[in-house]
JSON list of C-alpha atoms in Angstrom, two decimals:
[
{"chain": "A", "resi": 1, "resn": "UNK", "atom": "CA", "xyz": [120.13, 132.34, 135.83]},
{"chain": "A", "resi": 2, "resn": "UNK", "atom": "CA", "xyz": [118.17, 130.02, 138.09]},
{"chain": "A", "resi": 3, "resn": "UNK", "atom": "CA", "xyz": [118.97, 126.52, 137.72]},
{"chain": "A", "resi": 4, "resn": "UNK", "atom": "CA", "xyz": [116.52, 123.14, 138.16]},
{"chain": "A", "resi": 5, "resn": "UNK", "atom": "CA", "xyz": [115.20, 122.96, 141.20]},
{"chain": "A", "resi": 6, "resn": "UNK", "atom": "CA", "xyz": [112.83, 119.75, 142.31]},
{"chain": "A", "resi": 7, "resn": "UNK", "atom": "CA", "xyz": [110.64, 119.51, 145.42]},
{"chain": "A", "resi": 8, "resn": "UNK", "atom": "CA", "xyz": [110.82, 117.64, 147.82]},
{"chain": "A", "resi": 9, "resn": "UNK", "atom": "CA", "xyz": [114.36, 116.89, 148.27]},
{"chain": "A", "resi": 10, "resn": "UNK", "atom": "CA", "xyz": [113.14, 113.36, 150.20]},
{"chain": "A", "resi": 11, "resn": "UNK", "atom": "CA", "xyz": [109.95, 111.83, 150.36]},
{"chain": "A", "resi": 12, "resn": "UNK", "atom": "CA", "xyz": [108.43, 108.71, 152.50]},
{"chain": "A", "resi": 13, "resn": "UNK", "atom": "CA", "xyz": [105.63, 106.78, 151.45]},
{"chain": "A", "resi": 14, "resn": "UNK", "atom": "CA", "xyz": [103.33, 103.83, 152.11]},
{"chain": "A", "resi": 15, "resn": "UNK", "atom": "CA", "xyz": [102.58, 101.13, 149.21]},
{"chain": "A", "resi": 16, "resn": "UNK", "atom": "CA", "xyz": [99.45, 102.11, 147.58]},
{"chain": "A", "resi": 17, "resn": "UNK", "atom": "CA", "xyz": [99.38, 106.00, 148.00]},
{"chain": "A", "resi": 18, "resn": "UNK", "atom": "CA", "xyz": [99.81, 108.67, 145.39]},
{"chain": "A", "resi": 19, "resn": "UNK", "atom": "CA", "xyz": [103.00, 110.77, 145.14]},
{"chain": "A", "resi": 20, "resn": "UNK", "atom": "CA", "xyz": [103.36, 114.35, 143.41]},
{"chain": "A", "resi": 21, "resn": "UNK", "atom": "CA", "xyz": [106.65, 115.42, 142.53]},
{"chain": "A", "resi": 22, "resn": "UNK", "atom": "CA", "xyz": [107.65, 118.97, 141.50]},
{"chain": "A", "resi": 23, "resn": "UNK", "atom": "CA", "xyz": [109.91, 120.58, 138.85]},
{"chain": "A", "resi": 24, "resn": "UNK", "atom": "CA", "xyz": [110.92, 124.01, 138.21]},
{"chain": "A", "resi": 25, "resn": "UNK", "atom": "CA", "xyz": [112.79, 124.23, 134.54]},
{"chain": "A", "resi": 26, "resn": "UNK", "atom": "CA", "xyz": [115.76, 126.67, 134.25]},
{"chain": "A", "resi": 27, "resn": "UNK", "atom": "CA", "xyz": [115.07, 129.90, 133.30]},
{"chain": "A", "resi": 28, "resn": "UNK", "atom": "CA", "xyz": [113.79, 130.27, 129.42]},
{"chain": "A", "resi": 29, "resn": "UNK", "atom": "CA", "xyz": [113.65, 126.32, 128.72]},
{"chain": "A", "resi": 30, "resn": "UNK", "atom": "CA", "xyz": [110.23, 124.89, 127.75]},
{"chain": "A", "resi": 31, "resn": "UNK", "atom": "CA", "xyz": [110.86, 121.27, 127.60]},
{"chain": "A", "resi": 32, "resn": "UNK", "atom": "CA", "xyz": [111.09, 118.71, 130.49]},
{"chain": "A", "resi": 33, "resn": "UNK", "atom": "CA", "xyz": [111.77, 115.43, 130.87]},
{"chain": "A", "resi": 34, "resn": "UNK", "atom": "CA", "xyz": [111.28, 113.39, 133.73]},
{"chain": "A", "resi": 35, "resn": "UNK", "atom": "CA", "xyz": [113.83, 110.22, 134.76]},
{"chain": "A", "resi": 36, "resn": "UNK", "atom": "CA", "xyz": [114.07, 107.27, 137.19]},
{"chain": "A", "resi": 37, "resn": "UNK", "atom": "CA", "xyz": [116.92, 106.10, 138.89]},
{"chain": "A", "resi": 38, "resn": "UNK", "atom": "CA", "xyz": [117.14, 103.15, 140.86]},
{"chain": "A", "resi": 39, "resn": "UNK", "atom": "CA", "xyz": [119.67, 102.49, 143.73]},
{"chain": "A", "resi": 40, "resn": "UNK", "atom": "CA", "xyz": [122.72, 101.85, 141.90]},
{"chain": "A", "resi": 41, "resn": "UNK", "atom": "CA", "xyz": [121.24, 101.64, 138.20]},
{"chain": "A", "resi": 42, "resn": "UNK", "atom": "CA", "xyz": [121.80, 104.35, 135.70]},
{"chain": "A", "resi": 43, "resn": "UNK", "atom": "CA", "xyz": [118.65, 106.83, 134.75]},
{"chain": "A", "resi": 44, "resn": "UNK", "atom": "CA", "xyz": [115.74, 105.44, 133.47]},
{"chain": "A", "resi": 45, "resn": "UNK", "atom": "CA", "xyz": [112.99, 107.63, 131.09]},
{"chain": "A", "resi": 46, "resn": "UNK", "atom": "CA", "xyz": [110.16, 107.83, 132.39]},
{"chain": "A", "resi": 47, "resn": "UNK", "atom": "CA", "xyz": [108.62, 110.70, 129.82]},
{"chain": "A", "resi": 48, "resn": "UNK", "atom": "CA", "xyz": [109.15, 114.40, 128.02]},
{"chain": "A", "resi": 49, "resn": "UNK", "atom": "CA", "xyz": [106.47, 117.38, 127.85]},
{"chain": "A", "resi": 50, "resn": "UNK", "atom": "CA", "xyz": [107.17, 120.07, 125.38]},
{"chain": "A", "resi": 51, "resn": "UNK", "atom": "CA", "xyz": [105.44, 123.29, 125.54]},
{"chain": "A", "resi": 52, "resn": "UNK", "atom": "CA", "xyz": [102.60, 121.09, 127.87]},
{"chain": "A", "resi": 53, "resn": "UNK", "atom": "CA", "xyz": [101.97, 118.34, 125.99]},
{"chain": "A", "resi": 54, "resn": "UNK", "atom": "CA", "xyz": [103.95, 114.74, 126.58]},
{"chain": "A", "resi": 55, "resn": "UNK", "atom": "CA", "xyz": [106.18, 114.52, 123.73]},
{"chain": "A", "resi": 56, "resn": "UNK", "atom": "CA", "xyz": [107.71, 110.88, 124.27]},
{"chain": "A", "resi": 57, "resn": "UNK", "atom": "CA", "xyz": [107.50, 108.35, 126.92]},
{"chain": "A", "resi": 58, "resn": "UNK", "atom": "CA", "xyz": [109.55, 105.48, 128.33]},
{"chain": "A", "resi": 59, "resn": "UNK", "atom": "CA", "xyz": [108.22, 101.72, 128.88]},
{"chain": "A", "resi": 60, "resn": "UNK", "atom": "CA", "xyz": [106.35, 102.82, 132.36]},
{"chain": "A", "resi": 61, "resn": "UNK", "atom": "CA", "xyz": [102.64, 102.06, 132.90]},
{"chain": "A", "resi": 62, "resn": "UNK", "atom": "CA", "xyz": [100.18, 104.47, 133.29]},
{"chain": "A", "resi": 63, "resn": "UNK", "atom": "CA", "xyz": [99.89, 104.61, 136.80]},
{"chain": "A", "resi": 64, "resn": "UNK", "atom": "CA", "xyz": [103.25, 107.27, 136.12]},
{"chain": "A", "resi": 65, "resn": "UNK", "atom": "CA", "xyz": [101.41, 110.33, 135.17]},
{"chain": "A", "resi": 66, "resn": "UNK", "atom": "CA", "xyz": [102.67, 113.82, 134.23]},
{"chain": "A", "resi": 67, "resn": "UNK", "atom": "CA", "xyz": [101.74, 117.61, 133.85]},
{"chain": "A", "resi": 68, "resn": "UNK", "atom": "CA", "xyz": [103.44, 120.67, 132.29]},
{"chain": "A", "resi": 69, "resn": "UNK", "atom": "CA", "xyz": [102.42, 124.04, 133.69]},
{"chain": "A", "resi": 70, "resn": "UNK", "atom": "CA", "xyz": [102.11, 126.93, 131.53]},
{"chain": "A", "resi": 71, "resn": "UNK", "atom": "CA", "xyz": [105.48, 128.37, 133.01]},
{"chain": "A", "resi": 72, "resn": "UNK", "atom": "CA", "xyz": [106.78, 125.29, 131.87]},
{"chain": "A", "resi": 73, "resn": "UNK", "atom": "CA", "xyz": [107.12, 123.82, 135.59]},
{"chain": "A", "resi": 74, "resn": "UNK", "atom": "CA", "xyz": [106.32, 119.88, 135.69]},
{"chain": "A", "resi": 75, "resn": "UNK", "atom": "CA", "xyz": [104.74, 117.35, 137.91]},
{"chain": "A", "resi": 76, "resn": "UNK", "atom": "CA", "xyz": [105.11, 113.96, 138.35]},
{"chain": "A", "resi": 77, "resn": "UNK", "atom": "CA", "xyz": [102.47, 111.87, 139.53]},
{"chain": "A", "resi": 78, "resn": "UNK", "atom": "CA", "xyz": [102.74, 108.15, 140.98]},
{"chain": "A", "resi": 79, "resn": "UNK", "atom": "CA", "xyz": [99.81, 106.16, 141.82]},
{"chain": "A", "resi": 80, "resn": "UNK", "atom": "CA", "xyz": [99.18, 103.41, 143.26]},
{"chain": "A", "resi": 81, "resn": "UNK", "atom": "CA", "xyz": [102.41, 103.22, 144.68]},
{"chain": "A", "resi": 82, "resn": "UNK", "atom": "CA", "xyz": [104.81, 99.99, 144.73]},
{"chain": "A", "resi": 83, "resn": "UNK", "atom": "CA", "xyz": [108.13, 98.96, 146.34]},
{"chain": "A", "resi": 84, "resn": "UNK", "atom": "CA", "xyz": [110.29, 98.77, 143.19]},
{"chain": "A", "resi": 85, "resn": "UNK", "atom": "CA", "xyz": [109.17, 102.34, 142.97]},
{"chain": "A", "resi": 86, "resn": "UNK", "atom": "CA", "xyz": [111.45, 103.57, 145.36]},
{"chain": "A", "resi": 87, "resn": "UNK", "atom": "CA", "xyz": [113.92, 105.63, 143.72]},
{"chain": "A", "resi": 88, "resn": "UNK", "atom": "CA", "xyz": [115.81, 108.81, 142.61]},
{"chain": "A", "resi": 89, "resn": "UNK", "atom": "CA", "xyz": [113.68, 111.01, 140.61]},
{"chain": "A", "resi": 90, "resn": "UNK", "atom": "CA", "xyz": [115.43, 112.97, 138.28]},
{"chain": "A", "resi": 91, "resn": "UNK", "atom": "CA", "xyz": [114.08, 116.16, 136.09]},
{"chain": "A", "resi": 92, "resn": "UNK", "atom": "CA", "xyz": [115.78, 117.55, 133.29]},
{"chain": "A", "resi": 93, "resn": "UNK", "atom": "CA", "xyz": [115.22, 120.82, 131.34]},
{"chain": "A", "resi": 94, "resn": "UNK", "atom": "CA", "xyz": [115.63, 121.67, 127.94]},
{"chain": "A", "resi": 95, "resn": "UNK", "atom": "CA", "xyz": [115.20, 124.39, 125.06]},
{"chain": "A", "resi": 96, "resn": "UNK", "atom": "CA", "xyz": [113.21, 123.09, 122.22]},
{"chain": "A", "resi": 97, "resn": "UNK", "atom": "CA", "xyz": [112.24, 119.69, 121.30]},
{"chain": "A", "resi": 98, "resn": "UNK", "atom": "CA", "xyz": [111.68, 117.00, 118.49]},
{"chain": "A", "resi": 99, "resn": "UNK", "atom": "CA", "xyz": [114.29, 115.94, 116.00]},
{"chain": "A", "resi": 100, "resn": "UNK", "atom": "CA", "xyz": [117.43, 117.70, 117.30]},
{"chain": "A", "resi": 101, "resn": "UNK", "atom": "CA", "xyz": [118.92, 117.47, 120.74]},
{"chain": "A", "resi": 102, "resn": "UNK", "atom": "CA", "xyz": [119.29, 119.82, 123.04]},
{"chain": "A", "resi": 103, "resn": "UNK", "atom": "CA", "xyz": [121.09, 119.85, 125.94]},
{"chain": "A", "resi": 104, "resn": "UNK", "atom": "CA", "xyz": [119.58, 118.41, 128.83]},
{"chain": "A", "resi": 105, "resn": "UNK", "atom": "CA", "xyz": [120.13, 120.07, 132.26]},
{"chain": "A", "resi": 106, "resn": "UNK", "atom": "CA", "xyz": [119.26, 118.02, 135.51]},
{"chain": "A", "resi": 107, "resn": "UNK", "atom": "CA", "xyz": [117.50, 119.21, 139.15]},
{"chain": "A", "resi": 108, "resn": "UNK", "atom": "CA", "xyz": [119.26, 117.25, 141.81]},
{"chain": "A", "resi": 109, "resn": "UNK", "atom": "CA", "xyz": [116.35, 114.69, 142.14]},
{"chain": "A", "resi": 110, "resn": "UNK", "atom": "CA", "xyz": [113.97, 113.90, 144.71]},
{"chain": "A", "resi": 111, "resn": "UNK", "atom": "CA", "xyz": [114.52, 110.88, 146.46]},
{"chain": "A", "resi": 112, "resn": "UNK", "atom": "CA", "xyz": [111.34, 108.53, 146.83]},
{"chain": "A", "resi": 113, "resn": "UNK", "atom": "CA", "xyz": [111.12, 105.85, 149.41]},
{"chain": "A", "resi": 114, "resn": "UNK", "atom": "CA", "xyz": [108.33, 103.59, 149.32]},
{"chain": "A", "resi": 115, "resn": "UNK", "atom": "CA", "xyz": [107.40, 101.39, 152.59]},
{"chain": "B", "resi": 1, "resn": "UNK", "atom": "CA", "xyz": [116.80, 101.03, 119.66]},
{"chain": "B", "resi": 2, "resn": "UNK", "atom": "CA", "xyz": [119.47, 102.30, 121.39]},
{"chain": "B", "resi": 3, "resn": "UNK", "atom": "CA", "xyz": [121.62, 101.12, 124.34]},
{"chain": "B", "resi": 4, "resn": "UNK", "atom": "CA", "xyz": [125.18, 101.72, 126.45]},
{"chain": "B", "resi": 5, "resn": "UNK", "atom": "CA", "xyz": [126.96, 99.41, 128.34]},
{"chain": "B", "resi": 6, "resn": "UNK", "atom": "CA", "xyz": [129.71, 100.41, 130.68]},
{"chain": "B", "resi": 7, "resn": "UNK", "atom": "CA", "xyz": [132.26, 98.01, 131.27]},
{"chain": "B", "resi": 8, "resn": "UNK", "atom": "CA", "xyz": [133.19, 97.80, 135.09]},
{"chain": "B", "resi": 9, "resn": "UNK", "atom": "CA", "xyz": [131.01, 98.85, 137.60]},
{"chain": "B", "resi": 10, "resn": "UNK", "atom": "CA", "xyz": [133.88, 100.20, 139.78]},
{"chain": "B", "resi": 11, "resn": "UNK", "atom": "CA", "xyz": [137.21, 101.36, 139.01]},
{"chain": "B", "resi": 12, "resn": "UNK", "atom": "CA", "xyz": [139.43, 102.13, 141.64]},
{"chain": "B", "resi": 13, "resn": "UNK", "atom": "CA", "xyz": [142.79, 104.18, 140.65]},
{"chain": "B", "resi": 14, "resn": "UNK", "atom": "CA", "xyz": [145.74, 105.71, 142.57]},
{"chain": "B", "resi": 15, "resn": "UNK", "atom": "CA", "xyz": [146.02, 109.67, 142.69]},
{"chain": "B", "resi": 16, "resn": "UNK", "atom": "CA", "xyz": [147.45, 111.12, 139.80]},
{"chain": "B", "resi": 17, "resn": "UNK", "atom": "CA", "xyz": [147.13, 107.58, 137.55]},
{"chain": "B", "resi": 18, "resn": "UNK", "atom": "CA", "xyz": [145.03, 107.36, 133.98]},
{"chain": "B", "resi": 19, "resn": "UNK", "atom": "CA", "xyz": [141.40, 107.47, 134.45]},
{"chain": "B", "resi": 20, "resn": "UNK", "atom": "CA", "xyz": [140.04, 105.18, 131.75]},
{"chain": "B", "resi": 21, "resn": "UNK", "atom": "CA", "xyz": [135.67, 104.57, 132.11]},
{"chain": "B", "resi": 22, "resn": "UNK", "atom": "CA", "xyz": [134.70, 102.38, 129.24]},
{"chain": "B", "resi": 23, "resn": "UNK", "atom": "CA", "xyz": [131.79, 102.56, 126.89]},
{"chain": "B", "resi": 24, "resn": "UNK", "atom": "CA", "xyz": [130.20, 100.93, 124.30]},
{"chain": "B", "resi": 25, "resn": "UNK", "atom": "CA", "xyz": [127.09, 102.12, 122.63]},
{"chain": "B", "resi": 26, "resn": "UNK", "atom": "CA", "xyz": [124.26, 100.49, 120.12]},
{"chain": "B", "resi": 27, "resn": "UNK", "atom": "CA", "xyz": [122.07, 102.39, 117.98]},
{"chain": "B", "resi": 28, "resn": "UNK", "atom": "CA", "xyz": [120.20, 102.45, 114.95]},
{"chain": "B", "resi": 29, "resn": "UNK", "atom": "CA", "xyz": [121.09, 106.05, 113.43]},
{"chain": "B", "resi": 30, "resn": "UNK", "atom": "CA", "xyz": [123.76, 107.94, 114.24]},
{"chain": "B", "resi": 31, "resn": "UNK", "atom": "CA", "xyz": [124.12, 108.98, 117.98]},
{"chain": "B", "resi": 32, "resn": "UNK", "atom": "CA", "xyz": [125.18, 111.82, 119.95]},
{"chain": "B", "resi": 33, "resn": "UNK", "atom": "CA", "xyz": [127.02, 110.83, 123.07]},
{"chain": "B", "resi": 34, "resn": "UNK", "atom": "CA", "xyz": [127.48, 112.43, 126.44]},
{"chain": "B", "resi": 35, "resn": "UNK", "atom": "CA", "xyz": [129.20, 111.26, 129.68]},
{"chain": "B", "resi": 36, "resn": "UNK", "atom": "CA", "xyz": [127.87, 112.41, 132.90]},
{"chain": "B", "resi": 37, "resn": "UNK", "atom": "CA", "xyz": [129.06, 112.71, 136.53]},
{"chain": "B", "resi": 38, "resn": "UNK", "atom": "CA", "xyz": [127.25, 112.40, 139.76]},
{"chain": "B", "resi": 39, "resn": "UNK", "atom": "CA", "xyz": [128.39, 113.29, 142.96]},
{"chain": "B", "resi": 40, "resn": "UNK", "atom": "CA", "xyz": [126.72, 111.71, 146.35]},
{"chain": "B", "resi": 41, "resn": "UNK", "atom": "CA", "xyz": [123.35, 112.56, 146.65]},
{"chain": "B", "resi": 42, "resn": "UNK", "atom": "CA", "xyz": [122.91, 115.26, 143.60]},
{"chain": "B", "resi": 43, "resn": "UNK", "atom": "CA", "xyz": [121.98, 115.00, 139.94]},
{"chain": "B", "resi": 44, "resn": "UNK", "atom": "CA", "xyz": [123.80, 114.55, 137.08]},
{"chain": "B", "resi": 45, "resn": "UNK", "atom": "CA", "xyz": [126.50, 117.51, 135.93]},
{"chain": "B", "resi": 46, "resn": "UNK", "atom": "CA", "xyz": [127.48, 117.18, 132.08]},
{"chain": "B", "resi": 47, "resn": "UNK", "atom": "CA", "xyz": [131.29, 116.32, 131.62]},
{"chain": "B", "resi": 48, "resn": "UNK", "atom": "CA", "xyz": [131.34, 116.47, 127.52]},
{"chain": "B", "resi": 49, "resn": "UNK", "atom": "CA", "xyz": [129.55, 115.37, 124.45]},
{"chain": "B", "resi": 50, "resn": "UNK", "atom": "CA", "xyz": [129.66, 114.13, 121.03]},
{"chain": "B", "resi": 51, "resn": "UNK", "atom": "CA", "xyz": [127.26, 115.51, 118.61]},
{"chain": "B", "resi": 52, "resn": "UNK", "atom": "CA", "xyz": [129.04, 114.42, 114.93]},
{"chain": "B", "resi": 53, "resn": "UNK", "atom": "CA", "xyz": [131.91, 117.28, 115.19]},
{"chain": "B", "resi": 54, "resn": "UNK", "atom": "CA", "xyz": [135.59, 116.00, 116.30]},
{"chain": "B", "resi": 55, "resn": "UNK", "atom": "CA", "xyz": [135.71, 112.88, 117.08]},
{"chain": "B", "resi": 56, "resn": "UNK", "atom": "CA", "xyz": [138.18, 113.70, 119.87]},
{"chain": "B", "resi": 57, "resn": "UNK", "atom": "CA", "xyz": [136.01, 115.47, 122.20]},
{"chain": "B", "resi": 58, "resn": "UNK", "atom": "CA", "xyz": [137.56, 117.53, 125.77]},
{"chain": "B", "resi": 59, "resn": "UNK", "atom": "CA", "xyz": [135.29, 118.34, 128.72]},
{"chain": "B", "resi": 60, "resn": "UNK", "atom": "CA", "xyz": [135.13, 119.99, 131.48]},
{"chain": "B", "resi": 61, "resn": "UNK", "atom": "CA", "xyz": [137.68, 118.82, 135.03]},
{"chain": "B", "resi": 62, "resn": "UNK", "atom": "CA", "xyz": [140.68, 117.48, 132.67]},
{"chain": "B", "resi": 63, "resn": "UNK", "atom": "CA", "xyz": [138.25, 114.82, 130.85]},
{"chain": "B", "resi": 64, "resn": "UNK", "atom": "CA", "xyz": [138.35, 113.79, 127.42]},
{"chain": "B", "resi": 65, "resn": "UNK", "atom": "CA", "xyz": [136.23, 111.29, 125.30]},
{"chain": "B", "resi": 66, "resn": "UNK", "atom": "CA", "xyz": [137.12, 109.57, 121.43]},
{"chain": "B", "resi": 67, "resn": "UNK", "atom": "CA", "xyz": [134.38, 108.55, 119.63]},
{"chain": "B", "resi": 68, "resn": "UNK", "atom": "CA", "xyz": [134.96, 105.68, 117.15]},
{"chain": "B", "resi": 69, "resn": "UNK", "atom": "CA", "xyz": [132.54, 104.45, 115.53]},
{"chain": "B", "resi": 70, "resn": "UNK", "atom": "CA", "xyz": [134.12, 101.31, 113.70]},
{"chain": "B", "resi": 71, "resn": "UNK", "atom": "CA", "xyz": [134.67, 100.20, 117.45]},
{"chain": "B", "resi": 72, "resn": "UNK", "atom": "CA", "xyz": [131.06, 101.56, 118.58]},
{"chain": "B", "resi": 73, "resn": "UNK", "atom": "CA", "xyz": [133.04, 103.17, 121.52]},
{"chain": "B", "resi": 74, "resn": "UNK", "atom": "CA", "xyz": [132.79, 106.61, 123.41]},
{"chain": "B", "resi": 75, "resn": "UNK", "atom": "CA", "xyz": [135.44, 105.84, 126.52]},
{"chain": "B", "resi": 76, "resn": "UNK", "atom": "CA", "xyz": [136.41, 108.41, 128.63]},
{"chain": "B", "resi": 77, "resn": "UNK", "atom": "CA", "xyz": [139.90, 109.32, 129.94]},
{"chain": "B", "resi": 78, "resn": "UNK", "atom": "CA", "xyz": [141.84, 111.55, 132.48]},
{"chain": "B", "resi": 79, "resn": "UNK", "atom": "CA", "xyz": [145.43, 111.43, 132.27]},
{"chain": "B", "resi": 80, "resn": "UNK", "atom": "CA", "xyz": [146.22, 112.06, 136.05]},
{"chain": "B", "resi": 81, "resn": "UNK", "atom": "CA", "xyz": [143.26, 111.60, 138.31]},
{"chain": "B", "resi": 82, "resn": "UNK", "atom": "CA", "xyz": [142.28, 113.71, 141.96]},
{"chain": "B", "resi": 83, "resn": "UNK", "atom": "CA", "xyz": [140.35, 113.13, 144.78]},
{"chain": "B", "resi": 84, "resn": "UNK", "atom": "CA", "xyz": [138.09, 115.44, 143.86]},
{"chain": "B", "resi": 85, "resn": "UNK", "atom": "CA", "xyz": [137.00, 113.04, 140.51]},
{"chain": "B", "resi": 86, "resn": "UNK", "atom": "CA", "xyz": [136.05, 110.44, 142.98]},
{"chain": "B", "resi": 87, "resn": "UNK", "atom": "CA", "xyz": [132.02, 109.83, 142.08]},
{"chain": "B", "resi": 88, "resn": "UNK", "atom": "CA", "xyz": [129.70, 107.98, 139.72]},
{"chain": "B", "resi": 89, "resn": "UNK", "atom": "CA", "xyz": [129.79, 108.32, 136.10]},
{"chain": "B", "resi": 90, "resn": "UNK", "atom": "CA", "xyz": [127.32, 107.77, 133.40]},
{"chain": "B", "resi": 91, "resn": "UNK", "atom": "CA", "xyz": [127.60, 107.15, 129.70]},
{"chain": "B", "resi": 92, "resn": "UNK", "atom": "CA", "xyz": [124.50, 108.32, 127.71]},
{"chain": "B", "resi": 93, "resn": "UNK", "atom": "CA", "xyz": [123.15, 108.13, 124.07]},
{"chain": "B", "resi": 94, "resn": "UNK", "atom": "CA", "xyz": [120.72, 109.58, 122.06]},
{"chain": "B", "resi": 95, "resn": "UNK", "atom": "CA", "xyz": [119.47, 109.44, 118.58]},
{"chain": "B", "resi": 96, "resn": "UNK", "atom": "CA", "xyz": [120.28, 112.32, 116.78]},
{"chain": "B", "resi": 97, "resn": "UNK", "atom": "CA", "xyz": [117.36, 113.06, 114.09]},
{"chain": "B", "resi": 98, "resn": "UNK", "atom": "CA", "xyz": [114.29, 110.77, 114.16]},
{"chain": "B", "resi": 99, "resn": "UNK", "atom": "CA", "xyz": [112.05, 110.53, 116.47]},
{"chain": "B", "resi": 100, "resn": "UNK", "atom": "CA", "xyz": [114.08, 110.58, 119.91]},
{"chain": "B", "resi": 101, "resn": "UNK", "atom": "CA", "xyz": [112.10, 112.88, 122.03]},
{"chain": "B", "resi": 102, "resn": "UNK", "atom": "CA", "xyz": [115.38, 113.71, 123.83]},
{"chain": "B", "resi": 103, "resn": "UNK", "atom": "CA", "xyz": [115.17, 110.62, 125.00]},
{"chain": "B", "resi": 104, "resn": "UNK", "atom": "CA", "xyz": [119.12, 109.89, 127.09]},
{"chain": "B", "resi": 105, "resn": "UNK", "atom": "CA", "xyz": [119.11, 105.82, 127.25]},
{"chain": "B", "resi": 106, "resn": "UNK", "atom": "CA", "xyz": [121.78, 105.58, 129.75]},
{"chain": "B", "resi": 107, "resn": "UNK", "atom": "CA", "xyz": [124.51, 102.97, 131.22]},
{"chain": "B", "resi": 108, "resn": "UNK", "atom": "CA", "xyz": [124.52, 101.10, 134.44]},
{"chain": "B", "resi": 109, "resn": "UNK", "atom": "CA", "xyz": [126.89, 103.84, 135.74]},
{"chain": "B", "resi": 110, "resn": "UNK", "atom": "CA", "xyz": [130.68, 103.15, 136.93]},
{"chain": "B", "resi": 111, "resn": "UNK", "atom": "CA", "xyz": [131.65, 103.95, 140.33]},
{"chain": "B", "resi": 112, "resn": "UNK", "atom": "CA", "xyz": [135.24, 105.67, 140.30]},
{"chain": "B", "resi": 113, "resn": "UNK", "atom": "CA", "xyz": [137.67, 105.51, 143.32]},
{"chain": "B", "resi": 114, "resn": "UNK", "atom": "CA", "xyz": [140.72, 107.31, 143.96]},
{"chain": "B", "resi": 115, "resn": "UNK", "atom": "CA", "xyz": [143.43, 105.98, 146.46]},
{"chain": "B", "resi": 116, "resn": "UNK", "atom": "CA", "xyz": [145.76, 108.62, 147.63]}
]
């Protein structure tokens, strides 16, 4: 069973470009949810797709942008990119959605740096 | 709404001392509760939950976690602690029923040392 995997491991860019971060769900799980973690702050949600549609989202503007694939691989998109944005991005995997939880497993992140 | 707060941003304990990482939760409904671990430079690895079963709850590496609910408390324990547990660790809530998307609101994170 293949775990989350996330691509690239480390990223540099420039204030003002466009980012696209990538997200490969564990095997069989159709929900992802995408997080934010700042240097030495806990994760932050950013927003959830479910079976390709966003299913929740966190207080971020809409310059953070997201996609679920019909293998139920995600992107995340950044525009317009900022300093503050400069962080650890974590994705998380899941089986099902809505009222109940289900267990959330998490890629090892892509780290963002912003210049 | 939901929140955590972790008290202490770093604990530092001696090799084979209690491990005690405290947290205190908000929320609106009931919650489930989880704590989380994260090594240098990886993502978070689950350490044990609470989803409205025992209210004593054991996880994985020696951990354990009571939920009490009069205290609005989930804190975490290890009664002797190793090197090896040396690392970040995150307490994390989510509303159970509603509409929660999955949504994990979690704490600032406390940094655990251990002195040999």
């Amino acid at each position: 069973e293949t775990g989350v995997t996330q691509s690239p491991t480390h990223l540099i860019k420039t204030r003002g470009q466009q980012v696209t971060l990538r997200c490969s769900s564990q095997s069989g799980h159709n929900t992802v949810s995408w997080y934010q973690q700042a240097l030495g702050q806990g994760p932050q949600f950013i927003f959830q797709y479910y079976r390709e549609e966003e299913n929740g989202r966190g207080n971020f503007p809409p310059r953070f942008s997201g996609l679920q694939f019909p293998n139920y691989s995600s992107e995340l998109n950044v525009n317009a990119l900022e300093l503050d944005d400069s962080a650890l991005y974590l994705c998380a995997s899941s089986l099902g959605s809505g009222a109940s939880y289900n267990e959330q497993f998490f890629g090892p992140g892509t780290r963002l740096t912003v210049l | 709404a939901q929140s955590v707060t972790q008290l202490g941003s770093h604990v530092s304990v001696s090799e084979g001392a209690l491990v005690l990482l405290r947290c205190n939760y908000s929320s609106s409904v009931p919650p489930y509760l989880f704590w989380y671990v994260q090594y240098p430079n990886q993502g978070l690895q689950l350490l044990l939950k609470y989803t409205s079963a025992a209210t004593l709850v054991k996880g994985i590496n020696g951990f354990e976690a009571e939920f009490k609910k009069s205290e609005t408390s989930f804190h975490l324990t290890k009664p002797s602690a190793h090197m090896s547990d040396a690392a970040e660790y995150f307490c994390a809530v989510v509303e159970a029923g509603g509409t929660s998307y999955g949504k994990l609101t979690f704490g600032q994170g406390t940094i655990l040392t251990v002195h040999p």
